[in-house]
Coordinates of C-alpha atoms and ligand atoms in Angstrom, one line a residue:
M1 CA 19.7 16.2 -4.1
Y2 CA 21.3 19.6 -4.7
E3 CA 19.2 22.8 -4.9
E4 CA 21.1 26.0 -5.9
G5 CA 24.3 24.3 -4.9
V6 CA 23.1 23.3 -1.5
L7 CA 22.6 19.7 -0.5
V8 CA 19.0 19.1 0.4
K9 CA 17.8 15.9 2.1
E10 CA 15.3 14.0 0.0
T11 CA 11.8 13.6 1.4
M12 CA 9.3 10.7 1.3
G13 CA 5.6 11.1 2.1
V14 CA 3.7 8.5 4.2
L15 CA 0.3 8.1 5.8
G16 CA 0.8 9.6 9.3
P17 CA 1.0 10.6 12.1
A18 CA 4.1 8.9 13.4
G19 CA 3.6 5.3 14.3
T20 CA 1.5 4.0 11.4
H21 CA 2.3 0.7 9.7
S22 CA 3.3 2.9 6.6
E23 CA 5.8 4.9 8.7
A24 CA 7.2 1.7 10.1
A25 CA 7.7 0.2 6.7
A26 CA 9.2 3.4 5.4
R27 CA 11.6 3.6 8.3
Y28 CA 12.7 0.0 7.5
L29 CA 13.3 1.0 3.8
V30 CA 15.3 4.0 4.7
E31 CA 17.5 2.0 7.1
W32 CA 17.9 -1.0 4.9
Q33 CA 18.7 1.0 1.7
K34 CA 20.7 3.6 3.7
L35 CA 18.7 6.3 2.0
D36 CA 19.4 9.9 3.1
R37 CA 15.6 10.6 3.2
E38 CA 13.3 12.4 5.6
I39 CA 9.9 10.8 6.2
V40 CA 7.1 13.3 6.0
C41 CA 3.6 12.4 7.4
Y42 CA 0.4 13.2 5.5
G43 CA -3.3 12.8 6.7
D44 CA -4.3 10.4 3.9
I45 CA -2.8 8.3 1.1
G46 CA -4.1 10.5 -1.7
A47 CA -2.4 13.5 -0.2
C48 CA 1.0 11.6 -0.1
L49 CA 0.7 10.8 -3.8
H50 CA -0.5 14.3 -4.7
A51 CA 2.6 15.7 -2.9
V52 CA 4.8 13.7 -5.3
E53 CA 2.9 15.0 -8.3
T54 CA 3.3 18.6 -7.2
G55 CA 7.0 18.1 -6.3
A56 CA 6.3 18.8 -2.5
V57 CA 8.1 15.6 -1.8
D58 CA 10.5 13.4 -3.8
A59 CA 8.7 10.1 -3.2
A60 CA 5.7 8.5 -1.5
F61 CA 5.6 5.2 0.2
V62 CA 2.0 3.9 0.1
P63 CA 0.1 0.6 0.7
V64 CA -1.3 -1.1 -2.4
E65 CA -2.6 -4.5 -1.2
N66 CA -3.1 -6.5 2.0
S67 CA -2.9 -10.2 2.0
L68 CA -6.1 -10.5 4.0
E69 CA -8.2 -7.6 2.8
G70 CA -7.1 -7.0 -0.8
A71 CA -6.5 -3.8 -2.7
I72 CA -6.0 -0.3 -1.4
A73 CA -8.3 1.4 -4.0
V74 CA -7.0 5.0 -3.6
T75 CA -3.4 3.9 -4.6
L76 CA -4.6 2.0 -7.7
D77 CA -7.0 4.8 -8.7
V78 CA -4.4 7.6 -8.5
L79 CA -1.7 5.5 -10.3
A80 CA -4.2 4.7 -13.1
H81 CA -5.3 8.3 -13.7
T82 CA -1.9 10.1 -13.6
D83 CA 0.9 10.3 -16.2
V84 CA 3.3 11.8 -13.7
L85 CA 3.8 8.9 -11.3
R86 CA 5.7 5.6 -11.5
V87 CA 6.4 2.8 -9.1
N88 CA 10.1 2.4 -8.3
R89 CA 10.1 -0.3 -5.8
E90 CA 7.9 -2.8 -3.9
V91 CA 8.4 -3.8 -0.2
I92 CA 6.3 -6.6 1.3
W93 CA 5.8 -5.7 4.9
P94 CA 4.6 -8.2 7.6
V95 CA 1.8 -6.4 9.5
H96 CA 1.3 -7.0 13.3
N97 CA -1.6 -5.3 15.1
Y98 CA -1.8 -4.6 18.8
L99 CA -4.8 -3.7 21.0
M100 CA -3.7 -0.8 23.2
A101 CA -5.4 1.3 25.8
R102 CA -4.6 3.8 28.5
R103 CA -4.9 1.1 31.2
A104 CA -5.2 -2.6 31.1
D105 CA -7.8 -3.0 33.9
V106 CA -10.7 -1.0 32.3
E107 CA -13.5 -2.6 30.3
I108 CA -13.1 -1.9 26.6
R109 CA -16.3 -0.4 25.1
T110 CA -15.0 1.4 22.0
I111 CA -12.2 0.4 19.6
Y112 CA -10.7 2.9 17.2
S113 CA -8.6 2.0 14.2
H114 CA -8.1 2.3 10.4
A115 CA -10.6 0.2 8.4
Q116 CA -7.9 -2.3 7.2
P117 CA -6.6 -3.4 10.6
I118 CA -10.2 -3.6 11.9
A119 CA -10.9 -6.1 9.1
Q120 CA -7.6 -7.8 9.5
C121 CA -8.5 -8.5 13.2
G122 CA -12.1 -9.7 12.6
T123 CA -11.7 -13.1 14.4
F124 CA -10.1 -11.6 17.5
L125 CA -12.7 -8.8 17.7
L126 CA -15.6 -11.3 17.4
Q127 CA -14.1 -13.6 20.1
Y128 CA -12.9 -11.1 22.7
C129 CA -14.7 -7.8 22.1
P130 CA -18.0 -8.7 20.4
Q131 CA -19.9 -5.8 22.1
A132 CA -17.3 -3.1 21.4
E133 CA -18.3 -0.2 19.1
L134 CA -15.8 0.0 16.2
I135 CA -14.8 3.5 15.1
K136 CA -12.9 4.0 11.9
T137 CA -10.1 6.5 11.7
A138 CA -7.8 7.9 9.0
S139 CA -4.9 5.7 10.3
T140 CA -3.9 3.4 13.1
A141 CA -1.6 6.0 14.7
R142 CA -4.4 8.6 14.5
A143 CA -6.5 6.1 16.4
A144 CA -3.8 5.8 19.1
E145 CA -3.6 9.6 19.3
M146 CA -7.4 9.8 19.8
V147 CA -7.5 7.1 22.5
G148 CA -4.5 8.7 24.3
A149 CA -6.4 12.0 24.5
L150 CA -9.6 10.4 26.0
P151 CA -10.1 9.9 29.8
V152 CA -9.2 6.4 31.2
D153 CA -12.8 5.7 32.1
A154 CA -14.0 6.2 28.4
G155 CA -13.1 2.5 27.9
A156 CA -11.4 3.2 24.6
A157 CA -8.7 1.2 22.9
A158 CA -6.9 1.4 19.6
I159 CA -5.7 -1.3 17.1
C160 CA -2.3 0.1 16.1
T161 CA 1.4 -0.6 16.0
R162 CA 3.1 -1.0 19.3
R163 CA 5.1 2.2 18.5
A164 CA 2.0 4.2 18.0
G165 CA 0.6 3.0 21.3
V166 CA 3.8 3.8 23.2
L167 CA 4.1 7.3 21.6
N168 CA 0.6 8.0 22.9
G169 CA 1.0 6.6 26.4
L170 CA -1.0 3.4 25.8
V171 CA -0.3 -0.1 27.2
E172 CA -0.6 -3.4 25.4
I173 CA -3.8 -5.3 26.0
A174 CA -3.2 -8.0 23.4
G175 CA -0.5 -8.4 20.7
R176 CA -0.4 -9.8 17.2
I177 CA -4.2 -10.0 17.0
E178 CA -4.4 -10.3 13.2
D179 CA -6.4 -13.2 11.8
S180 CA -3.3 -14.8 10.2
G181 CA 0.3 -14.9 11.0
A182 CA 1.0 -14.3 7.3
N183 CA -0.7 -10.9 7.4
C184 CA 1.3 -8.6 5.1
T185 CA 0.9 -5.5 3.0
R186 CA 2.5 -4.6 -0.3
F187 CA 3.9 -1.1 -0.3
F188 CA 5.0 0.9 -3.4
E189 CA 7.6 3.5 -3.5
V190 CA 6.2 6.0 -6.0
V191 CA 8.3 8.7 -7.7
R192 CA 7.8 11.2 -10.6
A193 CA 8.0 9.4 -13.9
Q194 CA 11.1 11.3 -15.2
E195 CA 13.0 10.3 -12.1
T196 CA 12.8 6.5 -12.4
S197 CA 15.8 4.6 -13.8
P198 CA 15.0 1.0 -14.8
P199 CA 16.6 -1.3 -12.2
A200 CA 19.2 -3.8 -13.3
A201 CA 17.0 -6.8 -12.3
P202 CA 13.3 -5.9 -12.0
D203 CA 11.0 -8.6 -10.5
T204 CA 7.6 -7.1 -11.6
V205 CA 6.2 -5.1 -14.5
L206 CA 3.0 -3.3 -13.6
L207 CA 0.5 -2.5 -16.3
V208 CA -2.9 -0.9 -16.3
A209 CA -5.2 -1.2 -19.4
Q210 CA -8.7 -0.3 -20.3
I211 CA -10.3 -3.2 -22.1
D212 CA -13.4 -2.9 -24.2
G213 CA -15.9 -5.0 -22.3
S214 CA -18.7 -4.7 -24.9
R215 CA -17.1 -7.4 -27.0
P216 CA -17.4 -11.1 -25.9
G217 CA -14.1 -12.7 -24.9
A218 CA -12.1 -9.4 -24.7
L219 CA -10.5 -10.2 -21.3
Y220 CA -10.1 -13.9 -22.3
N221 CA -8.2 -12.7 -25.4
V222 CA -6.0 -10.4 -23.4
L223 CA -5.1 -13.2 -21.0
G224 CA -4.4 -15.5 -23.9
E225 CA -1.6 -13.2 -25.1
F226 CA 0.1 -13.8 -21.7
A227 CA -0.7 -17.5 -21.5
R228 CA 0.4 -18.5 -25.0
R229 CA 3.8 -16.8 -24.4
E230 CA 4.1 -18.4 -20.9
V231 CA 4.3 -15.0 -19.2
N232 CA 3.4 -15.4 -15.6
L233 CA 0.8 -13.0 -14.1
T234 CA 1.2 -12.7 -10.4
R235 CA -1.9 -10.5 -9.9
I236 CA -4.9 -9.1 -11.7
E237 CA -7.1 -6.4 -10.2
S238 CA -10.0 -4.5 -11.7
R239 CA -11.2 -1.0 -10.8
P240 CA -14.0 1.2 -12.3
A241 CA -12.7 3.3 -15.2
R242 CA -14.6 6.2 -13.7
T243 CA -16.0 7.2 -17.1
E244 CA -19.3 5.3 -17.1
L245 CA -21.0 2.4 -15.3
G246 CA -19.6 -0.9 -16.6
A247 CA -16.3 0.5 -17.9
Y248 CA -13.3 -1.1 -16.1
L249 CA -9.5 -0.8 -15.9
F250 CA -7.4 -3.9 -15.3
F251 CA -4.1 -3.9 -13.4
F252 CA -1.7 -6.7 -14.4
D253 CA 1.4 -7.7 -12.4
L254 CA 3.8 -9.6 -14.7
D255 CA 6.8 -11.7 -13.7
A256 CA 9.5 -9.6 -15.2
H257 CA 11.7 -12.6 -15.6
S258 CA 9.5 -14.1 -18.3
D259 CA 11.4 -14.1 -21.7
A260 CA 8.5 -13.0 -23.8
A261 CA 7.2 -10.2 -21.6
E262 CA 7.9 -7.5 -24.1
E263 CA 6.2 -9.3 -26.9
A264 CA 3.1 -10.0 -24.7
I265 CA 2.9 -6.4 -23.5
A266 CA 2.9 -5.2 -27.2
A267 CA 0.2 -7.7 -28.1
V268 CA -2.0 -6.7 -25.1
A269 CA -1.6 -3.1 -26.0
R270 CA -3.0 -3.8 -29.4
R271 CA -6.1 -5.5 -27.8
S272 CA -6.7 -2.6 -25.3
I273 CA -8.4 0.8 -25.6
W274 CA -5.2 2.1 -23.9
L275 CA -2.4 0.6 -21.9
K276 CA 0.2 2.2 -19.6
E277 CA 3.2 0.7 -17.9
L278 CA 3.3 1.9 -14.3
G279 CA 6.7 0.6 -13.5
R280 CA 9.4 -2.1 -13.6
F281 CA 10.7 -2.7 -10.1
P282 CA 12.4 -5.0 -7.6
V283 CA 10.3 -6.6 -4.9
H284 CA 11.7 -7.1 -1.4
L285 CA 10.3 -9.1 1.4
A286 CA 11.0 -7.2 4.6
H287 CA 11.6 -8.5 8.2
N288 CA 9.3 -7.2 10.9
E289 CA 9.6 -9.2 14.1
Ligands
LIG301 O1 -3.1 3.0 9.3 C1 -1.9 2.6 9.1 O2 -1.1 2.3 10.1 C2 -1.4 2.5 7.8 O3 -0.3 2.5 7.6 C3 -2.4 2.1 6.7 C4 -2.5 0.7 6.4 C5 -3.5 0.4 5.2 O4 -4.0 1.4 4.5 O5 -3.7 -0.7 4.9 C6 -1.2 0.1 6.0 C7 -0.8 -1.1 6.2 C8 -1.7 -2.1 7.0 O6 -2.3 -3.0 6.2 C9 -2.7 -1.4 7.8 C10 -3.1 -0.1 7.5

């Protein structure tokens, strides 16, 4: 990107500090796509997305759904309520969690982590640390920072990436403690709407629509528009519309390879109070071993 004739490195906001799963997935994307992009850490996901809206960064790379724990509400809510942002790419990131502490020979009484990994590791925690107090933090790397700053005899540990633990002087107590080997999180690269260019071969079309729930069969009829044209939906998610109790938005992920996708989208728009296309993008399954 050039600003006043000077080449300026593009920037991409992620949930920080250094060592989060988000940062790991973003580093993978930058390397794999050979992007000339600097990763900038923010304290929460909303702040990453807001920074794209204001132009403080060129893109954000944020989680949207985990295979064990489901939707990341803040990402869906911001995307639904802005006209400025679009999804440019999806990366599916295998998530591996580590239990890390300042020393391996101290009894663990308190475990710090982000709410998602605490839930992703529920079986391990129940089996090996049933008495430990669980403290939720803004991110896994923030948890590692906090544990690194506590005295050894505090008996604190973090669930985090191995990199976050190492960056904060922690050692591995147990590795890959997630409930399933197939634990993965979908990440969206989000950019300003005017800066997207439709990819040659998109895999997914992402729609959000408000559907009038006061009429019987409204959602059934919307789904019928997809079904009768054999347009495959790969995900449906609902969120409160935030206007009144009982008003909902529906997110639809469509298989972009379906022949009649355009026709179905137009038909669904006619059946919706409003409908917005949030992006057409390629989906990439990443390697994280
Ligand atoms: O705390 C982190 O390390 C994050 O990057 C956040 C986050 C999330 O919000 O779900 C991202 C991916 C993993 O599912 C776990 C945590």
